[in-house]
Amino acid sequence: MNRRPTIGIVGAGIGGLALASMLIARGFSVRVFEQAHQFSRLGAGIQMAPNPIAVLRGMGLESRLREVAFAPVSLLNREHDTGNVTNEVIAGPTFEARYGVPYLAMHRADLHRLLASLVPDNVIAFDHKLAAVEYGASDVTLRFTDGTDATVDALVGADGVHSVVRSSFLGEEEPRYSGRIAYRAVFPASLLGDDQINLSRTKWWGPDRHIVIYYITAARDEIYFVTSQPEDATWLTPESWSTRGDMAALRQDFAEFHPDVRKVLNACPDAFKWALMERDPFSHWTERRVALLGDACHPMPPYMAQGAAMALEDAAILARCLQTMQADNFAEAFQLYEAIRKPRATQIQQRSRTNNWLRQQTSTEWVYGYDAWNVPLERPAA
Ligand SMILES: Cc1cc2nc3c(=O)[nH]c(=O)nc-3n(C[C@H](O)[C@H](O)[C@H](O)COP(=O)(O)OP(=O)(O)OC[C@H]3O[C@@H](n4cnc5c(N)ncnc54)[C@H](O)[C@@H]3O)c2cc1C
């Protein structure tokens, strides 16, 4: 190939934008196709552990993140009713000394905005909803729902849990409803008046439900919480960021929880809810000139706060594999990427399901100590 190959990325979410900026920085021609009309400020917080912060540092975003994000003093785990501490992992300077990077909590939109700032506007095509993928001998054609199409030399599906790119080679999936939903909300801290929350990221563990509460801004002016609780499958909430929840029902679900939890739920004006689905690991993530990244290939319950972290690690490893690719052999580069990433992402996907991360003393090194910029680009031994 004499011209510079073009890599298409479907999805301008956390993983897609991260990959786009990394590939542009490495001299690739990139086109991103996003179904949304524009970016919107989705009401959600996100925890970034040292492993994704290491990726973001390599992208030059660390200082800008520190300016906007909240740095919790610890990852605190408490019994839902007595408030007894079951485990406290000191973060702050202790984590920085241990992992070289901080643990930060932020508004999801702030993270997304910083990632988007690294991708030139003319690279992203909004209003492009992928409908189908056609595999050519030396290229890939994307067919969009509005009847238009685009042809690229290779394609990365960063199109999230309901990935169309994934179904183009793995077929339609049938996720199982876990019987649980997650409520989440972002609201002004001022609604709590003088009785503010503590400076930790606190998870309150009940017998069959939990809630995680923390600040998401450096100014501590916004609070976020995310729950998990059973819900009757007869009324199925979609897996969606925009479904509204019922605050009265949520408060009732947590009526037995500690007063510190109830005061947060009482102050919060509204919330969204998301159905928690279960999926087994997919058999493979790549097919010829097409690869998957992020939730498209390893969707997981949010119980370790590692879904976006895995998408960022994927992006760094994939960018490195493509940078060292020989003779535009995309299939080989994609297979190497899958071989490196799949064991780790699968392990975290499966561990997330157990929902016991940090509840008691837990070894965090294997998750938080991973440095995607420096792990060897080698296939792990069988
Ligand atoms: C309640 C909750 C809390 C969470 N908390 C955390 C946390 O604290 N820390 C953490 O690391 N992870 C967390 N996660 C997981 C994290 O949100 C996901 O893992 C992460 O967003 C995955 O990024 P992605 O880029 O793969 O997909 P997404 O961010 O979902 O992006 C996919 C993009 O693709 C676009 N798209 C989809 N289909 C098409 C199509 N057909 N055509 C064109 N575009 C398309 C979408 O519009 C979107 O922009 C949480 C998840 C949930 C549900």
Short mmCIF file of C-alpha atoms and ligand atoms in Angstrom, two decimals:
data_model
loop_
_atom_site.label_atom_id
_atom_site.label_comp_id
_atom_site.label_asym_id
_atom_site.label_seq_id
_atom_site.Cartn_x
_atom_site.Cartn_y
_atom_site.Cartn_z
CA MET A 1 0.00 0.00 0.00
CA ASN A 2 1.59 3.30 -1.06
CA ARG A 3 -0.86 5.65 0.60
CA ARG A 4 -1.31 6.08 4.33
CA PRO A 5 -3.98 3.60 5.45
CA THR A 6 -7.17 4.95 7.00
CA ILE A 7 -8.49 3.40 10.18
CA GLY A 8 -12.19 3.79 10.85
CA ILE A 9 -13.47 3.84 14.44
CA VAL A 10 -17.16 3.40 15.17
CA GLY A 11 -18.14 5.12 18.43
CA ALA A 12 -16.83 8.35 19.93
CA GLY A 13 -17.18 7.17 23.53
CA ILE A 14 -14.34 6.87 26.00
CA GLY A 15 -12.52 4.06 24.17
CA GLY A 16 -13.10 5.35 20.64
CA LEU A 17 -11.90 8.89 21.37
CA ALA A 18 -8.88 7.64 23.29
CA LEU A 19 -7.86 5.38 20.41
CA ALA A 20 -8.47 8.10 17.81
CA SER A 21 -6.19 10.55 19.60
CA MET A 22 -3.46 7.92 20.10
CA LEU A 23 -3.52 6.91 16.43
CA ILE A 24 -3.52 10.52 15.23
CA ALA A 25 -0.51 11.15 17.49
CA ARG A 26 1.20 8.20 15.74
CA GLY A 27 0.59 9.59 12.27
CA PHE A 28 -2.37 7.44 11.20
CA SER A 29 -5.25 8.73 9.16
CA VAL A 30 -8.37 8.23 11.30
CA ARG A 31 -12.12 8.62 10.76
CA VAL A 32 -14.53 8.35 13.69
CA PHE A 33 -18.22 7.64 13.09
CA GLU A 34 -20.64 8.45 15.91
CA GLN A 35 -24.39 7.88 15.95
CA ALA A 36 -25.16 10.86 18.23
CA HIS A 37 -25.97 14.27 16.81
CA GLN A 38 -23.49 15.88 19.23
CA PHE A 39 -21.82 15.17 22.57
CA SER A 40 -24.10 15.65 25.57
CA ARG A 41 -23.30 16.01 29.27
CA LEU A 42 -24.41 12.61 30.52
CA GLY A 43 -25.26 12.69 34.24
CA ALA A 44 -22.77 10.24 35.69
CA GLY A 45 -19.57 10.08 37.65
CA ILE A 46 -16.69 7.80 36.93
CA GLN A 47 -13.82 6.49 39.01
CA MET A 48 -10.43 6.33 37.37
CA ALA A 49 -8.05 4.02 39.22
CA PRO A 50 -4.26 4.25 38.78
CA ASN A 51 -4.29 1.88 35.76
CA PRO A 52 -6.45 4.16 33.55
CA ILE A 53 -4.81 7.28 34.98
CA ALA A 54 -1.48 5.88 33.77
CA VAL A 55 -2.98 5.68 30.26
CA LEU A 56 -4.34 9.22 30.52
CA ARG A 57 -0.98 10.49 31.76
CA GLY A 58 0.64 9.03 28.63
CA MET A 59 -1.86 11.04 26.59
CA GLY A 60 -0.81 14.25 28.33
CA LEU A 61 -4.11 14.68 30.21
CA GLU A 62 -3.07 14.14 33.82
CA SER A 63 -2.65 17.76 34.91
CA ARG A 64 -5.92 18.83 33.26
CA LEU A 65 -7.69 15.93 34.97
CA ARG A 66 -6.28 16.87 38.36
CA GLU A 67 -7.65 20.38 37.88
CA VAL A 68 -11.24 19.14 37.46
CA ALA A 69 -11.39 15.81 39.30
CA PHE A 70 -11.81 14.90 42.95
CA ALA A 71 -9.04 12.88 44.62
CA PRO A 72 -10.68 10.71 47.32
CA VAL A 73 -8.64 10.20 50.47
CA SER A 74 -9.61 6.52 50.54
CA LEU A 75 -11.76 3.76 49.10
CA LEU A 76 -13.98 3.21 52.09
CA ASN A 77 -16.22 0.17 52.53
CA ARG A 78 -18.92 0.20 55.19
CA GLU A 79 -21.76 -1.99 56.43
CA HIS A 80 -25.04 -0.62 55.14
CA ASP A 81 -26.75 -0.11 58.51
CA THR A 82 -24.18 0.17 61.29
CA GLY A 83 -21.66 2.00 59.12
CA ASN A 84 -18.90 -0.25 60.50
CA VAL A 85 -15.85 -0.13 58.25
CA THR A 86 -15.12 -3.48 56.58
CA ASN A 87 -12.11 -2.24 54.60
CA GLU A 88 -10.44 1.08 53.94
CA VAL A 89 -7.84 1.44 51.20
CA ILE A 90 -5.93 4.67 51.71
CA ALA A 91 -5.60 6.47 48.36
CA GLY A 92 -4.22 10.03 48.01
CA PRO A 93 -0.45 10.31 48.43
CA THR A 94 -0.24 6.63 49.48
CA PHE A 95 -1.52 5.52 46.06
CA GLU A 96 0.69 8.01 44.28
CA ALA A 97 3.72 6.64 46.08
CA ARG A 98 2.66 3.06 45.31
CA TYR A 99 1.47 3.37 41.71
CA GLY A 100 3.04 6.66 40.62
CA VAL A 101 -0.37 8.09 39.74
CA PRO A 102 -3.46 9.12 41.71
CA TYR A 103 -6.95 7.64 42.05
CA LEU A 104 -9.40 10.24 40.71
CA ALA A 105 -13.18 10.56 40.60
CA MET A 106 -14.73 12.82 38.01
CA HIS A 107 -17.76 13.75 35.99
CA ARG A 108 -17.92 11.44 33.03
CA ALA A 109 -18.50 14.40 30.75
CA ASP A 110 -15.29 16.07 31.98
CA LEU A 111 -13.30 12.97 31.04
CA HIS A 112 -15.06 12.74 27.69
CA ARG A 113 -14.47 16.46 26.99
CA LEU A 114 -10.74 16.14 27.68
CA LEU A 115 -10.48 13.09 25.41
CA ALA A 116 -12.44 14.91 22.69
CA SER A 117 -10.08 17.90 22.95
CA LEU A 118 -7.32 15.66 21.55
CA VAL A 119 -9.29 14.76 18.42
CA PRO A 120 -9.72 17.41 15.68
CA ASP A 121 -13.37 18.19 14.92
CA ASN A 122 -13.07 17.19 11.27
CA VAL A 123 -12.11 13.62 12.26
CA ILE A 124 -15.50 12.88 13.88
CA ALA A 125 -18.58 12.33 11.71
CA PHE A 126 -21.67 12.74 13.92
CA ASP A 127 -25.12 11.48 12.89
CA HIS A 128 -23.53 8.32 11.49
CA LYS A 129 -25.27 5.29 12.93
CA LEU A 130 -23.68 2.09 11.70
CA ALA A 131 -26.12 -0.46 10.31
CA ALA A 132 -23.84 -3.07 8.72
CA VAL A 133 -20.24 -3.94 7.90
CA GLU A 134 -19.03 -5.47 4.65
CA TYR A 135 -15.71 -7.28 4.58
CA GLY A 136 -13.66 -6.71 1.41
CA ALA A 137 -10.40 -8.42 0.45
CA SER A 138 -8.33 -5.36 1.33
CA ASP A 139 -10.79 -2.94 2.91
CA VAL A 140 -13.95 -2.67 5.01
CA THR A 141 -17.16 -0.85 4.05
CA LEU A 142 -19.46 0.67 6.62
CA ARG A 143 -23.14 1.07 5.79
CA PHE A 144 -25.01 3.67 7.81
CA THR A 145 -28.71 3.84 8.61
CA ASP A 146 -29.17 6.99 6.48
CA GLY A 147 -28.11 5.06 3.37
CA THR A 148 -24.60 6.53 3.15
CA ASP A 149 -21.42 4.45 3.36
CA ALA A 150 -17.69 4.78 3.92
CA THR A 151 -14.74 2.55 3.07
CA VAL A 152 -11.66 2.27 5.29
CA ASP A 153 -8.57 0.08 5.33
CA ALA A 154 -9.31 -1.29 8.80
CA LEU A 155 -12.07 -0.85 11.35
CA VAL A 156 -12.26 -0.70 15.15
CA GLY A 157 -15.65 -1.21 16.77
CA ALA A 158 -15.72 0.97 19.88
CA ASP A 159 -19.50 1.07 19.70
CA GLY A 160 -20.30 -0.06 23.22
CA VAL A 161 -22.46 -2.80 24.71
CA HIS A 162 -24.82 -3.08 21.77
CA SER A 163 -22.00 -3.17 19.22
CA VAL A 164 -23.08 -3.51 15.59
CA VAL A 165 -19.46 -4.18 14.61
CA ARG A 166 -19.40 -7.13 17.01
CA SER A 167 -22.60 -8.61 15.62
CA SER A 168 -21.15 -8.28 12.08
CA PHE A 169 -18.86 -11.22 12.84
CA LEU A 170 -20.19 -12.81 16.05
CA GLY A 171 -23.90 -12.57 15.25
CA GLU A 172 -26.63 -11.21 17.50
CA GLU A 173 -26.03 -11.80 21.19
CA GLU A 174 -28.60 -12.56 23.83
CA PRO A 175 -27.57 -11.00 27.13
CA ARG A 176 -29.23 -12.26 30.30
CA TYR A 177 -30.91 -9.84 32.65
CA SER A 178 -29.09 -10.11 36.00
CA GLY A 179 -32.27 -9.26 37.91
CA ARG A 180 -30.60 -6.06 39.06
CA ILE A 181 -30.61 -2.40 38.12
CA ALA A 182 -28.25 0.48 38.81
CA TYR A 183 -29.59 3.89 39.77
CA ARG A 184 -27.23 6.80 39.32
CA ALA A 185 -27.40 10.54 39.89
CA VAL A 186 -25.26 13.66 39.86
CA PHE A 187 -26.56 16.57 41.91
CA PRO A 188 -25.26 19.83 43.43
CA ALA A 189 -23.51 19.31 46.78
CA SER A 190 -25.19 22.52 47.97
CA LEU A 191 -28.45 20.55 48.28
CA LEU A 192 -26.89 18.83 51.32
CA GLY A 193 -26.29 22.17 53.03
CA ASP A 194 -23.67 22.04 55.79
CA ASP A 195 -24.05 18.30 56.32
CA GLN A 196 -21.70 17.16 53.53
CA ILE A 197 -20.42 13.66 52.66
CA ASN A 198 -16.93 12.53 53.67
CA LEU A 199 -13.84 12.81 51.49
CA SER A 200 -13.67 9.11 50.60
CA ARG A 201 -15.24 7.14 47.79
CA THR A 202 -17.61 5.22 50.04
CA LYS A 203 -19.34 1.96 49.19
CA TRP A 204 -22.12 0.94 51.55
CA TRP A 205 -22.66 -2.82 51.41
CA GLY A 206 -26.11 -4.26 52.16
CA PRO A 207 -27.14 -7.93 52.06
CA ASP A 208 -28.46 -7.77 48.46
CA ARG A 209 -27.79 -4.17 47.39
CA HIS A 210 -25.20 -1.46 47.63
CA ILE A 211 -24.60 2.22 46.97
CA VAL A 212 -21.36 4.04 46.12
CA ILE A 213 -21.15 7.77 46.92
CA TYR A 214 -18.45 10.33 46.15
CA TYR A 215 -17.66 13.87 45.00
CA ILE A 216 -16.79 14.20 41.32
CA THR A 217 -15.22 17.64 41.12
CA ALA A 218 -12.10 19.20 42.59
CA ALA A 219 -14.34 21.99 43.93
CA ARG A 220 -16.52 19.34 45.66
CA ASP A 221 -19.64 21.00 44.32
CA GLU A 222 -21.16 17.90 42.72
CA ILE A 223 -22.02 14.55 44.30
CA TYR A 224 -22.52 11.28 42.47
CA PHE A 225 -23.97 7.99 43.58
CA VAL A 226 -24.52 4.68 41.83
CA THR A 227 -26.47 1.74 43.26
CA SER A 228 -27.17 -1.88 42.49
CA GLN A 229 -30.36 -3.49 43.70
CA PRO A 230 -32.74 -6.25 42.65
CA GLU A 231 -35.63 -5.38 40.38
CA ASP A 232 -38.39 -7.60 39.14
CA ALA A 233 -37.63 -8.71 35.59
CA THR A 234 -41.26 -8.32 34.61
CA TRP A 235 -40.65 -4.62 34.13
CA LEU A 236 -37.36 -4.50 32.35
CA THR A 237 -35.35 -1.29 32.45
CA PRO A 238 -33.27 -0.91 29.28
CA GLU A 239 -29.47 -0.83 29.27
CA SER A 240 -29.47 2.88 28.59
CA TRP A 241 -27.98 6.11 29.94
CA SER A 242 -31.20 8.08 29.52
CA THR A 243 -33.91 6.10 31.36
CA ARG A 244 -35.31 8.05 34.30
CA GLY A 245 -35.63 6.40 37.71
CA ASP A 246 -38.20 6.92 40.44
CA MET A 247 -36.68 8.68 43.49
CA ALA A 248 -39.46 7.55 45.83
CA ALA A 249 -38.87 3.90 44.87
CA LEU A 250 -35.11 4.36 45.24
CA ARG A 251 -35.44 5.90 48.71
CA GLN A 252 -37.71 3.04 49.71
CA ASP A 253 -35.16 0.48 48.43
CA PHE A 254 -32.53 2.02 50.73
CA ALA A 255 -34.77 2.80 53.71
CA GLU A 256 -32.81 0.38 55.92
CA PHE A 257 -29.47 2.03 55.12
CA HIS A 258 -27.42 4.27 57.42
CA PRO A 259 -28.65 7.86 57.93
CA ASP A 260 -25.62 9.14 55.96
CA VAL A 261 -26.94 7.30 52.90
CA ARG A 262 -30.52 8.35 53.41
CA LYS A 263 -29.57 12.00 53.70
CA VAL A 264 -27.92 11.78 50.25
CA LEU A 265 -30.95 10.10 48.69
CA ASN A 266 -33.30 12.60 50.34
CA ALA A 267 -31.30 15.53 48.96
CA CYS A 268 -31.08 14.16 45.43
CA PRO A 269 -33.85 15.48 43.14
CA ASP A 270 -33.76 12.86 40.37
CA ALA A 271 -31.88 9.84 39.07
CA PHE A 272 -31.44 7.59 36.06
CA LYS A 273 -31.49 3.82 35.96
CA TRP A 274 -29.75 1.18 33.89
CA ALA A 275 -30.48 -2.56 33.63
CA LEU A 276 -27.50 -4.70 34.60
CA MET A 277 -27.09 -7.46 32.02
CA GLU A 278 -24.84 -10.50 32.09
CA ARG A 279 -22.74 -11.68 29.17
CA ASP A 280 -20.20 -14.44 28.91
CA PRO A 281 -16.80 -13.57 27.41
CA PHE A 282 -16.96 -13.48 23.61
CA SER A 283 -15.06 -16.16 21.69
CA HIS A 284 -12.94 -13.66 19.76
CA TRP A 285 -12.56 -9.91 19.33
CA THR A 286 -11.07 -9.59 15.87
CA GLU A 287 -11.93 -10.71 12.36
CA ARG A 288 -9.53 -9.99 9.52
CA ARG A 289 -9.29 -6.16 9.30
CA VAL A 290 -11.80 -5.55 12.07
CA ALA A 291 -11.24 -5.39 15.84
CA LEU A 292 -13.37 -4.57 18.87
CA LEU A 293 -12.45 -2.41 21.82
CA GLY A 294 -14.00 -1.53 25.21
CA ASP A 295 -17.55 -2.55 26.10
CA ALA A 296 -18.02 -3.88 22.57
CA CYS A 297 -15.74 -6.82 23.43
CA HIS A 298 -15.81 -7.12 27.23
CA PRO A 299 -18.97 -5.58 28.73
CA MET A 300 -18.93 -6.03 32.51
CA PRO A 301 -20.98 -5.05 35.53
CA PRO A 302 -19.71 -1.78 37.06
CA TYR A 303 -18.74 -3.41 40.38
CA MET A 304 -14.99 -2.90 40.09
CA ALA A 305 -15.26 0.49 38.32
CA GLN A 306 -13.03 -0.92 35.60
CA GLY A 307 -15.11 -0.89 32.38
CA ALA A 308 -13.81 2.41 31.02
CA ALA A 309 -10.41 1.61 32.50
CA MET A 310 -10.28 -1.51 30.31
CA ALA A 311 -11.33 0.53 27.26
CA LEU A 312 -8.44 2.94 27.88
CA GLU A 313 -5.96 0.10 28.38
CA ASP A 314 -7.26 -1.54 25.18
CA ALA A 315 -6.72 1.70 23.27
CA ALA A 316 -3.12 2.06 24.44
CA ILE A 317 -2.22 -1.54 23.58
CA LEU A 318 -4.00 -1.41 20.23
CA ALA A 319 -2.26 1.86 19.29
CA ARG A 320 1.08 0.28 20.18
CA CYS A 321 0.33 -2.87 18.15
CA LEU A 322 -0.63 -0.77 15.13
CA GLN A 323 2.46 1.40 15.50
CA THR A 324 4.72 -1.65 15.29
CA MET A 325 2.62 -3.34 12.56
CA GLN A 326 4.60 -4.64 9.59
CA ALA A 327 3.49 -3.92 6.01
CA ASP A 328 -0.02 -2.83 7.00
CA ASN A 329 -0.81 -6.32 8.21
CA PHE A 330 -3.86 -5.30 10.22
CA ALA A 331 -5.05 -8.84 10.84
CA GLU A 332 -1.77 -9.73 12.53
CA ALA A 333 -1.68 -6.52 14.60
CA PHE A 334 -5.29 -7.06 15.71
CA GLN A 335 -4.58 -10.66 16.69
CA LEU A 336 -1.61 -9.59 18.78
CA TYR A 337 -3.78 -6.97 20.48
CA GLU A 338 -6.43 -9.57 21.27
CA ALA A 339 -3.86 -12.04 22.57
CA ILE A 340 -2.46 -9.44 24.97
CA ARG A 341 -5.72 -7.92 26.13
CA LYS A 342 -8.22 -10.76 26.29
CA PRO A 343 -6.84 -12.65 29.30
CA ARG A 344 -6.69 -9.53 31.46
CA ALA A 345 -10.05 -8.07 30.40
CA THR A 346 -11.73 -11.47 30.83
CA GLN A 347 -10.28 -11.88 34.31
CA ILE A 348 -11.60 -8.46 35.34
CA GLN A 349 -14.92 -9.06 33.61
CA GLN A 350 -15.39 -12.29 35.58
CA ARG A 351 -14.16 -10.86 38.87
CA SER A 352 -16.53 -7.89 38.48
CA ARG A 353 -19.46 -10.26 38.44
CA THR A 354 -18.72 -11.51 41.95
CA ASN A 355 -19.22 -8.01 43.37
CA ASN A 356 -16.87 -8.37 46.31
CA TRP A 357 -14.06 -6.06 45.14
CA LEU A 358 -12.57 -4.20 48.15
CA ARG A 359 -15.37 -5.26 50.52
CA GLN A 360 -12.76 -6.92 52.70
CA GLN A 361 -9.00 -6.62 52.48
CA THR A 362 -8.18 -7.14 48.78
CA SER A 363 -4.99 -7.25 46.77
CA THR A 364 -5.26 -4.36 44.29
CA GLU A 365 -1.81 -4.62 42.70
CA TRP A 366 -2.79 -6.85 39.76
CA VAL A 367 -5.52 -4.44 38.69
CA TYR A 368 -4.17 -0.99 39.58
CA GLY A 369 -0.49 -1.72 38.88
CA TYR A 370 -0.95 -2.47 35.15
CA ASP A 371 0.90 -0.05 32.90
CA ALA A 372 -0.52 -0.33 29.37
CA TRP A 373 2.23 1.85 27.91
CA ASN A 374 4.97 -0.48 29.07
CA VAL A 375 3.70 -4.08 29.21
CA PRO A 376 5.61 -6.11 26.61
CA LEU A 377 3.89 -6.50 23.23
CA GLU A 378 4.12 -10.27 23.37
CA ARG A 379 1.60 -13.04 23.19
CA PRO A 380 1.23 -14.45 26.70
CA ALA A 381 2.47 -18.03 27.08
CA ALA A 382 -0.36 -20.50 26.58
C1 LIG B 1 -23.71 2.72 36.07
C2 LIG B 1 -22.33 2.53 35.53
C3 LIG B 1 -21.21 3.01 36.23
C4 LIG B 1 -19.91 2.84 35.72
N1 LIG B 1 -18.83 3.30 36.43
C5 LIG B 1 -17.57 3.12 35.94
C6 LIG B 1 -16.42 3.61 36.66
O1 LIG B 1 -16.54 4.21 37.74
N2 LIG B 1 -15.17 3.38 36.12
C7 LIG B 1 -15.00 2.73 34.93
O2 LIG B 1 -13.84 2.54 34.48
N3 LIG B 1 -16.08 2.26 34.23
C8 LIG B 1 -17.34 2.45 34.70
N4 LIG B 1 -18.42 2.01 34.00
C9 LIG B 1 -18.20 1.33 32.71
C10 LIG B 1 -17.99 2.34 31.60
O3 LIG B 1 -19.06 3.25 31.57
C11 LIG B 1 -17.90 1.63 30.25
O4 LIG B 1 -17.08 0.50 30.36
C12 LIG B 1 -17.31 2.59 29.20
O5 LIG B 1 -18.17 3.66 28.97
C13 LIG B 1 -17.04 1.83 27.90
O6 LIG B 1 -16.52 2.73 26.95
P1 LIG B 1 -16.69 2.41 25.41
O7 LIG B 1 -15.96 3.50 24.69
O8 LIG B 1 -16.34 1.00 25.14
O9 LIG B 1 -18.24 2.54 25.14
P2 LIG B 1 -19.18 3.80 25.30
O10 LIG B 1 -18.59 4.81 26.22
O11 LIG B 1 -20.53 3.25 25.59
O12 LIG B 1 -19.18 4.46 23.85
C14 LIG B 1 -19.79 3.84 22.74
C15 LIG B 1 -20.04 4.92 21.68
O13 LIG B 1 -20.46 4.30 20.49
C16 LIG B 1 -21.58 4.97 19.95
N5 LIG B 1 -22.34 4.00 19.17
C17 LIG B 1 -23.00 2.91 19.62
N6 LIG B 1 -23.58 2.25 18.61
C18 LIG B 1 -23.28 2.93 17.48
C19 LIG B 1 -23.58 2.73 16.10
N7 LIG B 1 -24.35 1.70 15.68
N8 LIG B 1 -23.09 3.61 15.20
C20 LIG B 1 -22.31 4.68 15.59
N9 LIG B 1 -22.02 4.91 16.90
C21 LIG B 1 -22.47 4.05 17.82
C22 LIG B 1 -22.31 5.48 21.19
O14 LIG B 1 -23.19 6.56 20.89
C23 LIG B 1 -21.14 5.90 22.08
O15 LIG B 1 -20.73 7.22 21.83
C24 LIG B 1 -19.73 2.16 34.48
C25 LIG B 1 -20.84 1.68 33.78
C26 LIG B 1 -22.13 1.87 34.29
C27 LIG B 1 -23.31 1.34 33.51
#
